[in-house]
Amino acid sequence: MVWNRIHDAISGPPTLEGPSQLPTYFPVEPAGCEKHAEKLFACLANEATTKARDMEKMGYGKSYYEDVEKERVAKLQQQQPKKDDTTAAKIEDKADIDKSKLPSPNDNPLDECRLAIAYYKRCCDRELKKKKNLILTEPYRVQEEYRYKSKSG
């Protein structure tokens, strides 16, 4: 544990390559990473959520699922000739708003928590290999009565 802290201090802050996204094991909070997990959860609950809501208000919200995203884009293209972008028009009328703080269509709400994600990922990659945290990575089986029923048939 002490060696890892010395290594972290020497190596400096971690960096994320590519776009900001949560690791596949995300909601896990392994022993030894409580501090980094708390910071990440707080950032997601506050800054990232606020930015995502602002993007939704501006009409820039994107879905995680591709089929839902295709439907949303098609619906926006159908509605575009019918109505103007009234939100953008209202904002352009007001001169006291800082336009650099407004969301754009290509923004990623997780960019607000990029450093917290990097620290969380570095800590979890190290701590999940330890024996006390191995149970957190094991898959679990859902009983049949709790599974969703298929609509076909």
C-alpha positions as CSV (number, residue, x, y, z in Angstrom):
1,M,0.0,0.0,0.0
2,V,2.8,2.4,0.9
3,W,4.7,1.4,-2.2
4,N,1.7,2.2,-4.4
5,R,1.4,5.7,-2.9
6,I,5.0,6.4,-3.5
7,H,4.7,5.2,-7.1
8,D,1.6,7.4,-7.6
9,A,3.4,10.4,-6.2
10,I,6.4,9.9,-8.5
11,S,4.4,9.1,-11.6
12,G,2.1,12.1,-11.2
13,P,-1.5,12.5,-12.0
14,P,-3.0,9.9,-14.3
15,T,-4.4,10.7,-17.8
16,L,-7.2,9.2,-19.9
17,E,-6.6,8.4,-23.5
18,G,-9.4,9.1,-25.9
19,P,-12.9,10.3,-25.0
20,S,-14.0,10.4,-21.4
21,Q,-16.0,7.3,-20.5
22,L,-16.6,5.2,-17.4
23,P,-14.8,1.9,-17.0
24,T,-16.8,-1.3,-17.5
25,Y,-16.6,-2.1,-13.8
26,F,-17.8,1.4,-12.9
27,P,-20.2,1.2,-10.0
28,V,-17.7,-0.9,-8.0
29,E,-16.1,0.6,-5.0
30,P,-13.2,-1.7,-4.0
31,A,-11.5,-1.5,-0.6
32,G,-8.7,0.9,-0.9
33,C,-10.4,3.1,-3.5
34,E,-13.1,4.7,-1.3
35,K,-11.6,8.2,-1.6
36,H,-11.4,8.2,-5.4
37,A,-14.8,6.5,-5.7
38,E,-16.4,9.2,-3.5
39,K,-14.9,12.0,-5.5
40,L,-16.0,10.4,-8.8
41,F,-19.6,9.8,-7.5
42,A,-19.8,13.4,-6.2
43,C,-18.6,14.8,-9.5
44,L,-21.1,12.7,-11.5
45,A,-23.9,13.7,-9.2
46,N,-23.1,17.4,-9.5
47,E,-21.0,18.7,-12.4
48,A,-21.6,16.0,-15.0
49,T,-25.4,15.8,-14.3
50,T,-25.7,19.6,-14.5
51,K,-23.9,19.7,-17.8
52,A,-26.0,16.8,-19.2
53,R,-29.2,18.5,-18.2
54,D,-28.0,21.8,-19.8
55,M,-27.3,19.8,-23.0
56,E,-30.8,18.2,-22.9
57,K,-32.4,21.7,-22.5
58,M,-30.5,22.9,-25.5
59,G,-31.6,19.8,-27.5
60,Y,-28.2,18.3,-27.7
61,G,-28.8,15.2,-25.6
62,K,-27.4,11.9,-27.0
63,S,-28.5,8.4,-26.0
64,Y,-26.2,5.6,-25.1
65,Y,-28.1,3.2,-27.3
66,E,-27.7,3.5,-31.0
67,D,-31.3,2.6,-32.1
68,V,-32.7,5.3,-29.7
69,E,-30.2,7.8,-31.1
70,K,-31.2,7.1,-34.7
71,E,-34.9,7.6,-33.8
72,R,-34.0,10.9,-32.0
73,V,-32.0,12.2,-35.0
74,A,-34.8,11.3,-37.4
75,K,-37.4,13.0,-35.2
76,L,-35.3,16.1,-35.0
77,Q,-34.9,16.2,-38.7
78,Q,-38.6,16.0,-39.2
79,Q,-39.3,18.7,-36.7
80,Q,-36.6,21.1,-37.9
81,P,-38.5,22.6,-40.8
82,K,-41.6,23.1,-38.6
83,K,-40.0,25.1,-35.8
84,D,-36.9,27.3,-35.4
85,D,-34.4,26.7,-32.6
86,T,-36.1,29.0,-30.2
87,T,-33.8,28.3,-27.3
88,A,-30.7,29.4,-29.3
89,A,-32.6,32.5,-30.5
90,K,-33.5,33.4,-27.0
91,I,-29.9,33.1,-25.9
92,E,-28.6,35.2,-28.7
93,D,-31.0,38.0,-27.7
94,K,-29.4,38.2,-24.3
95,A,-26.0,39.9,-24.3
96,D,-25.1,39.2,-20.6
97,I,-24.8,35.4,-21.1
98,D,-21.3,34.0,-21.6
99,K,-21.6,31.9,-24.7
100,S,-18.4,30.0,-24.0
101,K,-20.1,28.3,-21.0
102,L,-23.0,27.1,-23.1
103,P,-23.0,23.4,-24.2
104,S,-22.3,22.5,-27.8
105,P,-23.6,19.4,-29.6
106,N,-20.3,17.5,-29.4
107,D,-19.7,18.1,-25.7
108,N,-19.3,15.1,-23.4
109,P,-20.7,15.6,-19.9
110,L,-18.1,13.2,-18.5
111,D,-15.3,15.7,-19.4
112,E,-16.2,17.6,-16.2
113,C,-15.0,14.5,-14.3
114,R,-12.1,13.5,-16.4
115,L,-9.4,13.7,-13.7
116,A,-11.6,11.9,-11.2
117,I,-12.3,9.1,-13.7
118,A,-8.5,8.8,-14.3
119,Y,-7.8,8.5,-10.6
120,Y,-10.7,6.0,-10.1
121,K,-9.5,3.9,-13.0
122,R,-5.9,3.8,-11.9
123,C,-6.9,2.8,-8.3
124,C,-9.4,0.2,-9.4
125,D,-7.1,-1.4,-11.9
126,R,-4.6,-1.9,-9.1
127,E,-7.0,-2.8,-6.3
128,L,-9.4,-5.2,-8.2
129,K,-6.5,-7.6,-8.6
130,K,-6.2,-8.1,-4.9
131,K,-7.7,-11.1,-3.2
132,K,-10.1,-9.1,-1.0
133,N,-11.7,-7.4,-4.0
134,L,-11.9,-10.4,-6.4
135,I,-15.5,-11.1,-5.6
136,L,-16.4,-7.6,-7.0
137,T,-15.4,-8.7,-10.5
138,E,-17.2,-12.1,-10.6
139,P,-20.3,-12.3,-12.7
140,Y,-23.5,-13.3,-11.0
141,R,-26.5,-15.2,-12.1
142,V,-30.0,-13.8,-12.1
143,Q,-32.7,-16.3,-11.2
144,E,-35.3,-17.0,-14.0
145,E,-38.2,-15.5,-12.1
146,Y,-36.4,-12.1,-11.9
147,R,-35.5,-12.0,-15.6
148,Y,-37.5,-9.9,-18.0
149,K,-40.0,-11.8,-20.1
150,S,-39.6,-11.6,-23.9
151,K,-42.6,-10.1,-25.7
152,S,-42.5,-12.6,-28.6
153,G,-44.7,-15.6,-28.5
